[in-house]
Coordinates of C-alpha atoms in Angstrom, one line a residue:
M907 CA -23.5 -8.1 59.0
S908 CA -24.0 -5.2 56.5
E909 CA -21.7 -4.5 53.7
T910 CA -20.5 -1.0 53.0
Q911 CA -20.4 -0.1 49.4
T912 CA -17.5 2.2 48.3
A913 CA -17.2 4.1 45.1
P914 CA -14.8 2.7 42.6
Q915 CA -11.4 4.4 42.9
P916 CA -10.0 5.9 39.7
E917 CA -6.7 4.4 38.4
T918 CA -4.3 6.9 36.9
R919 CA -2.1 5.8 34.1
R920 CA 0.4 7.5 31.8
F921 CA 0.0 7.5 28.0
E922 CA 2.6 5.7 25.9
T923 CA 5.3 8.1 24.6
E924 CA 4.0 8.3 21.1
V925 CA 0.4 9.0 22.3
S926 CA 1.7 11.8 24.4
Q927 CA 3.5 13.3 21.4
L928 CA 0.3 12.9 19.4
L929 CA -1.8 14.7 22.0
Q930 CA 0.6 17.6 22.2
L931 CA 0.4 17.8 18.4
M932 CA -3.4 17.8 18.5
I933 CA -3.6 20.4 21.3
H934 CA -1.0 22.9 20.0
S935 CA -0.6 22.5 16.3
L936 CA -3.5 21.2 14.2
Y937 CA -5.9 24.2 14.1
S938 CA -6.5 24.4 10.3
N939 CA -9.4 22.0 10.2
R940 CA -10.8 21.8 13.7
E941 CA -14.3 20.5 12.7
I942 CA -12.8 17.1 11.9
F943 CA -13.2 16.0 15.5
L944 CA -17.0 15.6 15.0
R945 CA -16.7 13.6 11.8
E946 CA -14.2 11.3 13.5
L947 CA -16.3 10.7 16.6
I948 CA -19.4 10.0 14.4
S949 CA -17.5 7.7 12.2
N950 CA -16.3 5.7 15.2
G951 CA -19.9 5.6 16.5
A952 CA -21.1 4.3 13.1
D953 CA -18.4 1.5 13.2
A954 CA -19.6 0.6 16.7
C955 CA -23.2 0.3 15.5
D956 CA -22.1 -1.8 12.5
K957 CA -20.2 -4.2 14.8
L958 CA -23.1 -4.5 17.3
R959 CA -25.5 -5.4 14.5
F960 CA -23.1 -8.1 13.3
E961 CA -22.4 -9.6 16.7
A962 CA -26.1 -9.6 17.6
L963 CA -26.8 -11.7 14.5
A964 CA -24.0 -14.1 15.4
Q965 CA -25.0 -14.3 19.1
P966 CA -28.7 -13.2 19.4
E967 CA -29.1 -14.6 23.0
A968 CA -25.9 -13.1 24.4
I969 CA -26.0 -9.7 22.7
P970 CA -29.4 -8.0 22.4
Q971 CA -29.9 -5.5 19.6
P972 CA -31.6 -2.1 20.3
A973 CA -34.8 -1.3 18.5
E974 CA -32.9 1.4 16.6
L975 CA -29.2 1.9 16.4
A976 CA -28.3 5.6 16.3
I977 CA -25.8 8.3 17.1
D978 CA -26.9 11.3 19.2
V979 CA -25.1 14.6 19.3
E980 CA -25.9 17.0 22.1
V981 CA -24.8 20.5 23.1
D982 CA -24.8 22.1 26.5
P983 CA -23.7 25.8 26.1
E984 CA -23.8 26.5 29.8
A985 CA -21.5 23.5 30.7
R986 CA -19.5 24.2 27.4
T987 CA -19.8 20.5 26.4
V988 CA -20.5 18.6 23.2
T989 CA -21.5 14.9 23.7
V990 CA -21.5 12.2 21.0
R991 CA -23.3 9.1 22.1
D992 CA -24.0 5.8 20.3
N993 CA -25.7 2.6 21.4
G994 CA -23.3 0.4 19.4
I995 CA -21.0 -2.5 20.6
G996 CA -19.2 -0.5 23.3
M997 CA -16.0 -1.5 25.0
S998 CA -14.8 -3.5 28.0
R999 CA -12.2 -2.0 30.4
D1000 CA -9.4 -4.0 28.7
E1001 CA -10.5 -2.7 25.3
V1002 CA -10.5 0.9 26.5
V1003 CA -6.9 0.5 27.7
E1004 CA -5.9 -1.3 24.5
H1005 CA -7.6 1.0 22.0
I1006 CA -7.3 4.4 23.7
G1007 CA -4.6 4.3 26.4
T1008 CA -2.0 2.4 24.4
I1009 CA -3.0 2.9 20.8
A1010 CA 0.6 3.9 19.9
R1011 CA 1.3 1.0 17.6
S1012 CA 2.3 1.0 14.0
G1013 CA -0.5 3.4 12.9
T1014 CA 0.4 6.2 15.4
K1015 CA 4.1 5.8 14.8
A1016 CA 3.7 6.0 11.1
F1017 CA 1.4 9.0 11.5
L1018 CA 4.1 10.9 13.5
E1019 CA 6.8 10.0 10.9
K1020 CA 4.6 11.3 8.1
L1021 CA 4.1 14.8 9.6
T1022 CA 5.3 17.6 7.4
G1023 CA 4.8 20.7 9.5
D1024 CA 2.0 21.9 7.2
Q1025 CA -1.0 22.1 9.5
K1026 CA -3.5 21.6 6.7
K1027 CA -1.8 18.6 5.3
D1028 CA -1.0 17.1 8.7
S1029 CA -4.6 17.4 9.8
Q1030 CA -5.7 15.4 6.8
L1031 CA -3.6 12.5 8.0
I1032 CA -5.6 12.0 11.2
G1033 CA -8.3 9.7 10.0
Q1034 CA -6.1 7.8 7.6
F1035 CA -3.9 6.6 10.5
G1036 CA -6.7 5.5 12.8
V1037 CA -6.0 8.1 15.5
G1038 CA -9.3 10.1 15.0
F1039 CA -10.4 9.9 18.6
Y1040 CA -7.5 12.1 19.6
S1041 CA -8.7 14.9 17.3
S1042 CA -11.1 15.6 20.2
F1043 CA -8.2 17.4 21.9
I1044 CA -8.0 20.0 19.1
V1045 CA -11.2 21.6 20.5
A1046 CA -11.4 20.2 24.1
D1047 CA -9.6 20.9 27.3
E1048 CA -11.0 17.7 28.8
V1049 CA -12.4 14.5 27.3
R1050 CA -14.6 12.0 29.2
L1051 CA -15.6 8.7 27.7
E1052 CA -18.1 6.3 29.3
T1053 CA -18.7 2.9 27.7
R1054 CA -20.1 -0.6 28.4
R1055 CA -19.8 -3.5 26.1
A1056 CA -23.0 -5.0 24.7
G1057 CA -23.9 -8.2 26.5
S1058 CA -22.2 -7.3 29.8
E1059 CA -23.9 -6.3 33.1
P1060 CA -24.8 -2.6 33.9
D1061 CA -22.0 -2.4 36.5
A1062 CA -19.4 -3.4 33.9
G1063 CA -19.1 0.2 32.6
T1064 CA -15.8 2.0 32.2
R1065 CA -15.1 5.8 32.5
W1066 CA -12.0 7.2 30.9
E1067 CA -10.9 10.8 31.4
S1068 CA -8.0 12.9 30.3
R1069 CA -6.9 16.5 29.9
G1070 CA -4.4 15.6 27.3
D1071 CA -1.5 16.2 29.7
G1072 CA 0.2 12.9 29.4
E1073 CA -2.0 10.8 31.7
Y1074 CA -5.5 9.5 32.0
T1075 CA -7.7 8.1 34.7
I1076 CA -9.8 5.0 34.3
T1077 CA -12.7 4.0 36.6
A1078 CA -15.4 1.4 36.8
C1079 CA -18.9 2.9 36.5
E1080 CA -22.5 1.8 36.0
R1081 CA -24.3 2.4 32.6
T1082 CA -27.9 1.3 32.0
E1083 CA -27.3 1.1 28.3
A1084 CA -24.5 -0.5 26.2
G1085 CA -22.6 1.7 23.9
T1086 CA -20.2 4.7 24.2
E1087 CA -20.7 8.3 25.3
I1088 CA -17.9 10.9 24.7
T1089 CA -18.2 14.3 26.3
L1090 CA -15.9 17.1 25.3
T1091 CA -15.4 20.2 27.5
L1092 CA -14.5 22.8 24.9
K1093 CA -11.6 25.2 25.0
E1094 CA -12.4 28.9 25.3
D1095 CA -11.7 29.5 21.6
A1096 CA -14.1 26.8 20.4
D1097 CA -17.3 28.6 21.0
E1098 CA -18.4 28.0 17.4
F1099 CA -19.0 24.3 18.2
L1100 CA -21.5 25.2 20.9
E1101 CA -23.9 26.4 18.2
P1102 CA -26.3 23.5 17.1
M1103 CA -26.6 24.9 13.6
R1104 CA -22.8 24.8 13.2
L1105 CA -22.8 21.1 14.2
R1106 CA -25.7 20.3 11.9
H1107 CA -23.8 21.9 9.0
I1108 CA -20.7 19.8 9.8
I1109 CA -22.8 16.6 10.0
G1110 CA -24.5 17.5 6.7
R1111 CA -21.1 18.0 5.1
Y1112 CA -19.2 15.0 6.4
S1113 CA -21.6 12.4 7.7
D1114 CA -24.8 12.7 5.6
H1115 CA -24.1 9.3 4.1
V1116 CA -23.7 7.4 7.4
A1117 CA -26.2 4.6 7.3
F1118 CA -27.4 5.1 10.9
P1119 CA -29.6 8.0 12.2
I1120 CA -27.5 10.9 13.6
R1121 CA -29.9 12.7 15.9
M1122 CA -29.9 16.2 17.5
R1123 CA -32.5 17.8 19.7
K1124 CA -35.2 19.9 18.0
S1125 CA -35.3 23.6 18.8
D1126 CA -38.4 25.6 19.7
D1127 CA -39.3 28.9 18.1
E1128 CA -36.8 30.8 20.3
G1129 CA -34.0 28.4 19.4
N1130 CA -33.9 26.5 22.7
P1131 CA -33.5 22.7 22.6
T1132 CA -36.5 20.6 23.3
D1133 CA -36.9 17.0 24.5
E1134 CA -37.7 15.8 21.0
W1135 CA -35.0 14.3 18.8
E1136 CA -34.8 14.5 15.0
T1137 CA -32.6 12.9 12.4
V1138 CA -30.2 15.3 10.8
N1139 CA -28.6 13.1 8.1
R1140 CA -30.0 11.1 5.2
A1141 CA -29.2 7.8 7.1
S1142 CA -29.3 5.6 4.0
A1143 CA -26.5 3.4 2.6
L1144 CA -25.1 5.4 -0.3
W1145 CA -24.1 2.5 -2.4
T1146 CA -27.8 1.3 -2.6
R1147 CA -28.8 4.5 -4.4
S1148 CA -28.7 4.9 -8.2
K1149 CA -25.5 6.4 -9.5
S1150 CA -27.5 9.2 -11.2
E1151 CA -28.7 10.3 -7.8
I1152 CA -25.3 10.6 -6.2
S1153 CA -23.1 13.6 -6.7
D1154 CA -19.3 13.5 -6.9
E1155 CA -19.2 15.3 -3.6
E1156 CA -21.3 12.6 -1.9
Y1157 CA -19.1 9.9 -3.4
Q1158 CA -16.0 11.7 -2.1
E1159 CA -17.4 12.2 1.4
F1160 CA -18.4 8.6 1.6
Y1161 CA -14.9 7.6 0.6
K1162 CA -13.5 9.7 3.5
H1163 CA -15.8 7.9 5.9
V1164 CA -15.1 4.3 4.7
A1165 CA -11.3 4.8 4.2
H1166 CA -10.7 7.2 7.1
D1167 CA -8.9 9.5 4.7
F1168 CA -9.2 13.3 4.4
E1169 CA -8.2 13.5 0.8
D1170 CA -10.5 12.9 -2.1
P1171 CA -10.0 9.6 -3.9
I1172 CA -8.5 9.8 -7.4
A1173 CA -11.2 7.6 -8.9
W1174 CA -14.0 5.2 -8.1
T1175 CA -16.3 2.7 -9.7
H1176 CA -19.9 1.9 -8.6
N1177 CA -21.7 -1.2 -10.0
H1178 CA -24.8 -3.2 -9.3
V1179 CA -24.9 -6.8 -10.6
E1180 CA -28.1 -8.8 -11.2
G1181 CA -28.6 -12.2 -12.6
R1182 CA -27.7 -15.5 -11.0
Q1183 CA -26.6 -13.5 -8.0
E1184 CA -27.1 -9.9 -6.9
Y1185 CA -24.5 -7.7 -5.3
T1186 CA -23.4 -4.1 -5.3
T1187 CA -19.8 -2.9 -5.2
L1188 CA -18.3 0.6 -4.7
F1189 CA -14.6 0.7 -5.0
Y1190 CA -12.2 3.7 -4.6
I1191 CA -8.6 4.3 -5.7
P1192 CA -6.9 6.5 -3.0
K1193 CA -5.0 9.5 -4.0
R1194 CA -2.0 8.4 -1.9
A1195 CA -0.6 5.1 -0.7
P1196 CA -1.7 4.1 2.8
F1197 CA 1.1 3.9 5.3
D1198 CA 0.8 0.1 5.6
L1199 CA 0.8 -0.7 1.9
W1200 CA 3.9 -2.9 2.2
D1201 CA 2.7 -4.8 5.2
R1202 CA 1.1 -7.7 3.4
D1203 CA -0.5 -8.8 6.7
A1204 CA -2.2 -5.4 7.2
R1205 CA -6.0 -5.0 7.1
H1206 CA -7.4 -4.6 3.6
G1207 CA -9.8 -1.8 2.9
V1208 CA -13.0 -3.5 1.7
K1209 CA -16.0 -3.9 4.0
L1210 CA -18.5 -6.7 3.5
Y1211 CA -22.2 -6.1 3.9
V1212 CA -25.1 -8.6 3.4
K1213 CA -28.4 -6.9 2.6
R1214 CA -27.0 -3.7 4.0
V1215 CA -26.0 -5.4 7.2
F1216 CA -22.3 -4.9 8.1
I1217 CA -20.6 -8.3 8.3
M1218 CA -16.8 -7.6 8.5
D1219 CA -14.0 -5.2 7.9
D1220 CA -11.0 -6.1 5.7
A1221 CA -12.6 -9.0 4.0
E1222 CA -9.4 -10.1 2.3
K1223 CA -11.1 -12.8 0.2
L1224 CA -13.0 -10.2 -1.8
L1225 CA -10.0 -8.9 -3.6
P1226 CA -6.5 -10.3 -4.3
N1227 CA -3.5 -9.0 -2.4
Y1228 CA -2.1 -7.0 -5.3
L1229 CA -5.3 -4.8 -5.1
R1230 CA -4.9 -4.2 -1.3
F1231 CA -4.7 -0.5 -1.8
V1232 CA -8.4 -0.4 -3.0
R1233 CA -11.0 0.9 -0.5
G1234 CA -14.7 0.4 -0.6
V1235 CA -17.7 -1.8 0.1
V1236 CA -19.3 -5.0 -1.2
D1237 CA -23.0 -5.7 -0.4
S1238 CA -24.3 -9.1 -1.3
A1239 CA -28.0 -10.1 -1.4
D1240 CA -27.2 -13.8 -1.6
L1241 CA -24.6 -14.6 1.2
P1242 CA -25.9 -15.7 4.5
L1243 CA -26.0 -13.2 7.3
N1244 CA -24.0 -15.5 9.5
V1245 CA -21.2 -15.7 7.0
S1246 CA -17.7 -16.1 8.6
R1247 CA -14.1 -15.8 7.4
E1248 CA -14.1 -19.6 7.2
I1249 CA -17.1 -19.6 4.9
L1250 CA -15.4 -17.0 2.7
Q1251 CA -12.5 -19.3 2.2
D1252 CA -14.3 -21.6 -0.1
N1253 CA -17.6 -20.2 -1.4
R1254 CA -18.6 -20.0 -5.1
L1255 CA -20.6 -16.9 -4.5
V1256 CA -17.6 -15.1 -3.0
D1257 CA -15.4 -16.3 -5.9
S1258 CA -17.9 -14.9 -8.4
I1259 CA -18.0 -11.5 -6.5
R1260 CA -14.2 -11.5 -6.4
S1261 CA -13.8 -12.2 -10.1
G1262 CA -16.4 -9.6 -11.1
S1263 CA -14.8 -7.0 -8.7
V1264 CA -11.3 -7.5 -10.0
K1265 CA -12.5 -7.1 -13.6
K1266 CA -14.3 -3.8 -12.7
I1267 CA -11.2 -2.4 -10.9
L1268 CA -8.8 -3.4 -13.6
G1269 CA -11.2 -2.0 -16.2
L1270 CA -11.3 1.3 -14.2
L1271 CA -7.5 1.5 -14.2
Q1272 CA -7.3 0.7 -17.9
S1273 CA -9.8 3.4 -18.7
I1274 CA -7.8 5.9 -16.8
A1275 CA -4.6 4.7 -18.4
D1276 CA -6.1 5.2 -21.9
N1277 CA -8.0 8.4 -21.3
E1278 CA -6.2 10.2 -18.5
P1279 CA -2.5 9.3 -18.7
E1280 CA -1.4 12.0 -16.3
K1281 CA -3.8 10.7 -13.6
Y1282 CA -2.7 7.2 -14.3
A1283 CA 0.9 8.3 -13.9
E1284 CA 0.0 9.4 -10.4
I1285 CA -1.7 6.1 -9.7
W1286 CA 1.3 4.2 -11.0
K1287 CA 3.7 6.2 -8.9
N1288 CA 1.8 5.2 -5.7
F1289 CA 0.7 1.7 -6.5
G1290 CA 2.8 0.5 -9.4
R1291 CA 5.0 -1.8 -7.4
V1292 CA 1.9 -3.4 -5.8
L1293 CA 0.3 -4.0 -9.2
K1294 CA 3.5 -5.7 -10.3
E1295 CA 2.6 -8.5 -7.9
G1296 CA -0.5 -9.2 -10.0
P1297 CA 0.8 -11.4 -12.8
G1298 CA 2.2 -13.9 -10.3
E1299 CA -0.9 -13.9 -8.1
D1300 CA -3.7 -13.7 -10.7
F1301 CA -3.0 -15.8 -13.7
A1302 CA -6.5 -15.4 -15.1
N1303 CA -6.0 -11.7 -15.4
Q1304 CA -2.3 -11.7 -16.3
E1305 CA -2.6 -10.2 -19.7
T1306 CA -5.0 -7.5 -18.4
I1307 CA -2.6 -6.6 -15.6
A1308 CA 0.4 -6.6 -18.0
K1309 CA -1.3 -3.9 -20.1
L1310 CA -1.3 -1.7 -16.9
L1311 CA 2.4 -2.1 -16.2
R1312 CA 4.8 0.8 -16.7
F1313 CA 8.6 0.7 -17.0
A1314 CA 11.6 2.9 -17.4
S1315 CA 13.3 2.5 -20.7
T1316 CA 16.4 3.4 -22.7
H1317 CA 14.0 5.1 -25.1
N1318 CA 13.7 7.9 -22.5
S1319 CA 16.4 10.1 -21.0
D1320 CA 15.1 9.8 -17.5
D1321 CA 14.1 6.9 -15.2
T1322 CA 10.4 7.7 -15.0
Q1323 CA 8.3 4.5 -15.3
N1324 CA 6.0 5.5 -18.1
V1325 CA 6.5 3.0 -20.9
A1326 CA 3.8 0.4 -21.5
L1327 CA 4.6 -3.0 -23.0
A1328 CA 2.3 -2.1 -25.9
D1329 CA 4.2 1.1 -26.5
Y1330 CA 7.5 -0.9 -26.6
I1331 CA 6.1 -3.4 -29.2
E1332 CA 5.1 -0.5 -31.5
R1333 CA 8.8 0.7 -31.5
M1334 CA 10.3 -2.8 -32.0
K1335 CA 12.9 -3.1 -34.8
D1336 CA 12.3 -5.1 -37.9
G1337 CA 13.2 -8.7 -37.2
Q1338 CA 12.9 -8.2 -33.4
E1339 CA 10.9 -11.1 -31.8
A1340 CA 11.4 -10.4 -28.1
I1341 CA 10.8 -7.7 -25.6
Y1342 CA 14.2 -6.9 -24.1
V1343 CA 14.5 -6.0 -20.4
I1344 CA 17.2 -5.8 -17.7
T1345 CA 16.8 -6.0 -13.9
A1346 CA 19.1 -4.3 -11.4
D1347 CA 19.2 -3.1 -7.8
N1348 CA 18.6 0.5 -8.8
A1349 CA 17.7 2.7 -11.8
S1350 CA 21.3 3.9 -12.3
A1351 CA 22.7 0.4 -12.3
A1352 CA 20.2 -0.8 -14.8
R1353 CA 20.8 2.1 -17.2
N1354 CA 24.6 1.7 -17.1
S1355 CA 24.8 -2.0 -17.3
P1356 CA 27.4 -3.3 -19.7
H1357 CA 24.8 -5.7 -21.1
L1358 CA 23.1 -2.7 -22.8
E1359 CA 26.1 -1.7 -24.9
V1360 CA 25.2 -3.6 -28.1
F1361 CA 21.6 -2.5 -27.7
R1362 CA 22.5 1.1 -27.3
K1363 CA 24.9 0.9 -30.3
H1364 CA 22.1 -0.4 -32.6
G1365 CA 19.3 1.7 -31.1
I1366 CA 17.4 -1.3 -29.7
E1367 CA 15.1 -0.3 -26.8
V1368 CA 15.5 -2.1 -23.5
L1369 CA 13.1 -1.8 -20.5
L1370 CA 14.9 -0.9 -17.3
L1371 CA 13.5 -2.8 -14.2
S1372 CA 14.9 -1.7 -10.9
D1373 CA 12.1 -2.5 -8.3
R1374 CA 12.7 -5.3 -5.9
V1375 CA 9.5 -7.0 -7.1
D1376 CA 10.7 -7.1 -10.8
E1377 CA 12.5 -10.4 -10.6
W1378 CA 9.3 -12.0 -9.2
L1379 CA 7.4 -10.3 -12.0
L1380 CA 9.6 -11.7 -14.7
S1381 CA 9.5 -15.2 -13.2
H1382 CA 5.7 -15.2 -14.0
L1383 CA 5.3 -12.9 -16.9
R1384 CA 7.1 -14.7 -19.7
E1385 CA 5.4 -13.0 -22.7
F1386 CA 3.1 -10.3 -23.8
D1387 CA 1.0 -10.1 -26.9
G1388 CA 2.8 -13.1 -28.3
K1389 CA 6.3 -11.6 -27.7
A1390 CA 8.7 -13.4 -25.4
I1391 CA 10.1 -11.2 -22.6
K1392 CA 13.9 -11.7 -22.6
N1393 CA 16.3 -10.5 -19.9
V1394 CA 19.4 -9.4 -21.7
A1395 CA 21.6 -10.3 -18.8
K1396 CA 20.6 -14.0 -18.8
G1397 CA 21.0 -16.8 -21.2
D1398 CA 22.2 -16.7 -24.8
L1399 CA 21.6 -13.6 -26.9
D1400 CA 20.9 -13.8 -30.6
L1401 CA 20.5 -10.4 -32.3
D1402 CA 21.4 -11.6 -35.8
K1403 CA 17.9 -11.1 -37.2
I1404 CA 18.0 -7.4 -36.0
I1405 CA 21.6 -6.3 -36.6
G1406 CA 22.7 -8.9 -39.1
E1407 CA 26.2 -10.5 -39.3
E1408 CA 28.4 -7.6 -38.4
A1409 CA 32.2 -7.4 -38.5
D1410 CA 34.0 -6.6 -35.4
P1411 CA 35.4 -3.0 -36.0
K1412 CA 38.4 -3.6 -33.8
S1413 CA 39.6 -6.9 -35.2
G1414 CA 39.8 -5.8 -38.8
S1415 CA 38.1 -9.0 -39.8
D1416 CA 35.2 -9.4 -42.1
E1417 CA 33.6 -12.0 -39.7
P1418 CA 31.8 -11.2 -36.5
A1419 CA 33.9 -11.5 -33.3
G1420 CA 33.8 -15.0 -31.8
D1421 CA 35.7 -17.5 -29.8
D1422 CA 38.2 -18.0 -32.5
D1423 CA 39.4 -14.4 -31.9
L1424 CA 40.3 -15.3 -28.4
G1425 CA 42.5 -18.2 -29.2
D1426 CA 43.2 -20.3 -26.1
L1427 CA 42.2 -17.4 -23.7
P1428 CA 38.8 -19.0 -22.7
E1429 CA 40.6 -22.1 -21.6
R1430 CA 43.3 -20.2 -19.7
L1431 CA 40.7 -18.0 -18.0
Q1432 CA 38.6 -21.1 -17.1
Q1433 CA 41.7 -22.6 -15.5
A1434 CA 42.6 -19.4 -13.6
L1435 CA 39.1 -18.9 -12.3
G1436 CA 38.3 -22.5 -11.5
D1437 CA 34.9 -23.2 -10.1
R1438 CA 33.9 -19.6 -9.9
V1439 CA 32.6 -19.7 -13.5
D1440 CA 30.7 -22.3 -15.5
S1441 CA 32.5 -21.3 -18.7
V1442 CA 34.2 -18.4 -20.6
R1443 CA 33.2 -17.3 -24.1
A1444 CA 33.4 -14.4 -26.5
S1445 CA 30.6 -11.8 -26.1
R1446 CA 28.5 -10.1 -28.6
R1447 CA 26.8 -8.0 -25.9
L1448 CA 29.8 -5.8 -25.2
V1449 CA 31.1 -2.8 -27.1
E1450 CA 33.1 -0.8 -24.5
S1451 CA 33.4 -3.0 -21.4
P1452 CA 36.0 -5.8 -21.3
A1453 CA 33.8 -8.5 -19.7
C1454 CA 30.4 -9.2 -18.1
I1455 CA 28.7 -11.9 -16.1
V1456 CA 25.8 -13.8 -17.8
L1457 CA 23.4 -15.9 -15.7
G1458 CA 21.3 -18.8 -16.8
E1459 CA 17.9 -18.1 -18.3
H1460 CA 16.1 -18.9 -15.1
E1461 CA 18.7 -17.8 -12.6
M1462 CA 18.0 -15.2 -9.9
A1463 CA 19.7 -11.8 -10.3
L1464 CA 22.9 -11.6 -8.2
Y1465 CA 21.7 -8.5 -6.3
L1466 CA 18.6 -10.4 -5.2
Q1467 CA 20.6 -13.5 -4.3
E1468 CA 22.7 -11.2 -2.0
L1469 CA 19.5 -9.7 -0.4
L1470 CA 18.2 -13.2 0.3
K1471 CA 21.5 -14.3 1.8
Q1472 CA 21.5 -11.3 4.1
A1473 CA 17.9 -12.2 5.2
G1474 CA 19.2 -15.6 6.2
Q1475 CA 17.6 -17.5 3.2
E1476 CA 19.4 -20.1 1.1
T1477 CA 19.7 -19.5 -2.6
F1478 CA 20.3 -22.3 -5.1
S1479 CA 21.9 -21.0 -8.3
G1480 CA 24.4 -22.3 -10.8
K1481 CA 27.8 -20.8 -11.7
P1482 CA 27.7 -17.8 -14.0
V1483 CA 29.2 -17.6 -17.5
L1484 CA 32.0 -15.0 -18.1
E1485 CA 31.7 -13.3 -21.4
V1486 CA 34.7 -11.3 -22.7
N1487 CA 35.0 -8.6 -25.4
P1488 CA 37.6 -9.9 -27.9
G1489 CA 38.4 -6.3 -29.1
H1490 CA 39.0 -4.7 -25.8
P1491 CA 42.6 -3.6 -24.9
L1492 CA 42.4 -5.3 -21.5
V1493 CA 41.5 -8.6 -23.1
E1494 CA 44.4 -8.1 -25.6
R1495 CA 46.8 -7.6 -22.7
L1496 CA 45.4 -10.7 -21.0
K1497 CA 46.4 -12.8 -24.1
A1498 CA 50.0 -11.7 -23.6
A1499 CA 50.1 -12.0 -19.8
E1500 CA 51.7 -15.0 -18.1
G1501 CA 51.9 -16.5 -14.7
E1502 CA 50.9 -14.5 -11.7
D1503 CA 50.1 -11.4 -13.8
F1504 CA 47.6 -13.4 -15.8
N1505 CA 45.9 -14.8 -12.7
D1506 CA 45.6 -11.4 -11.2
L1507 CA 44.2 -9.9 -14.3
A1508 CA 41.8 -12.8 -14.8
S1509 CA 40.5 -12.5 -11.2
L1510 CA 40.1 -8.7 -11.5
L1511 CA 38.2 -9.1 -14.8
F1512 CA 35.8 -11.5 -13.1
E1513 CA 35.4 -9.6 -9.9
Q1514 CA 34.7 -6.2 -11.6
S1515 CA 32.1 -8.0 -13.7
L1516 CA 30.6 -9.5 -10.6
L1517 CA 30.4 -6.1 -8.9
A1518 CA 28.7 -4.5 -11.9
E1519 CA 25.9 -7.1 -11.6
G1520 CA 25.3 -6.3 -7.9
G1521 CA 27.1 -9.4 -6.6
Q1522 CA 29.4 -9.5 -3.6
L1523 CA 33.1 -10.5 -3.5
E1524 CA 34.0 -13.6 -1.5
D1525 CA 37.5 -12.2 -0.9
P1526 CA 37.4 -8.4 -0.9
T1527 CA 40.9 -8.3 0.6
G1528 CA 42.4 -10.3 -2.2
F1529 CA 40.6 -8.1 -4.7
V1530 CA 42.2 -5.0 -3.1
A1531 CA 45.7 -6.6 -3.1
R1532 CA 45.5 -7.5 -6.8
L1533 CA 44.3 -4.1 -7.7
N1534 CA 47.1 -2.5 -5.7
R1535 CA 49.7 -4.6 -7.5
L1536 CA 48.3 -3.6 -10.9
L1537 CA 48.3 0.1 -9.8
L1538 CA 51.9 -0.2 -8.7
Q1539 CA 52.9 -1.7 -12.0
K1540 CA 51.3 1.2 -13.8
A1541 CA 53.0 3.7 -11.6
A1542 CA 56.4 2.2 -12.0

């Protein structure tokens, strides 16, 4: 009985909603930089070749490696097609569906959210968000992709086709060679890309540094393509060349390739280390923060090579997490070619590379901070909050990282974070032994905190910390350059060496205000407030406010405690201290109050102090009732 073979039937699927939006954007909007499609397709092909070389090393029997890995670019003016072909790792049917049909995950969504309406700026986002394949639709009416994963049988190929109209077809096909072939049928207004010289120019501009040959057909004397292929890029790993041979433009184009970014980097450092071990590093500082900067589980931006052989992306063990914004490559001559993520976990060679790399990057940042403060201000604006994670993660480099930190300050009139700890120390008062800081939920709350009143009165500078990471920072960074870092809202405060023993101007006494000026008020307040406070005492922090909350030296700020509670996490903290201003009229009235009036005023005094610190009231309704009673008394 004979079997009748039937051609595979195509399956039609619809794109996910966000991919459809993205396709419409590509087709109708982003015309300012159309040539980017070729750079993106070549970049994807280079990644596929890198991955094949790595997998062939790990599984030589299962995955054969071609004699030469390469990317071919071919033009057919009569058919109006441009084809980009690689013999890299290829994709299975499931991978095609995952990576092309339903790529609308966090990257695409973030891309769409970032769009500004400015065609030039928006087109520059394409590569950064990993949606470069879709740039094909800027120039193409139809895109056909054929692919087969290396190590699979010839009949395991997959054909993907779409006109960018919201759906695509996927069909099984045969392919004699593994790899991927993408054919674009160009739009009527894209004739320029049917010119081989135009494509050569684009390759030379964007992809000359790609470490695999990019080949095009040679032309005869009449300009017609022949059967002979020639390499049109330099095809050498840029980081292996001498720094003196590499132009700034080449460094910038390589960054765009390795980081999938269309903007130039703000800085880079290229180093070759020899000695007990040999390795090369090339690190870049991006101009803007990547969209996933605050996703601590996101891929990092450093690629690992061994003897110029690609090993893995996002090698997170090569740099600490607080430098996750850095992009670049590390090429080691000493690591084994079969290195795995498990081997990276505990490897002295990797530890040495990591240590040296961190020092180079921090050195680059310090050099920029010292010599190009405006450029560093831009870096700090984008990555400062990430760098603040450093002192808690990298104790060995804590002092170096601390020099890079910038803060807002009462020394300045605005809330720009531009004051270094070294700048603060230079301005310290005679007798001042600590660096004074305050943390709050936002910049306004920090600047207007009642804890700053005595500092403002005597011209003592206080650093204003309002980033969420700042409490974490202060829990690890306890001193700088021999000076303790003191949170003015926590623990005891002794300013006598700076301001001396000063009389309270409102009491008429020659002695500084103290508990004696309050009489039995602390005990009465303690009784009225019960277990809501640890103790009540006279304050030397306050000048204009009647009272404030003071936490223990190592207590977590109230606003942060509330955030953790809202996130469902338990917090363990002691009771706060209530400090009152002996010379304030409200405190004077408290002394004379009795009974229910005293209890109301005592509670209001505590609750307004709690609110000022970013805390939450346990009984908001009771607070409103007490406030209303007080207002009615005033109105009567």
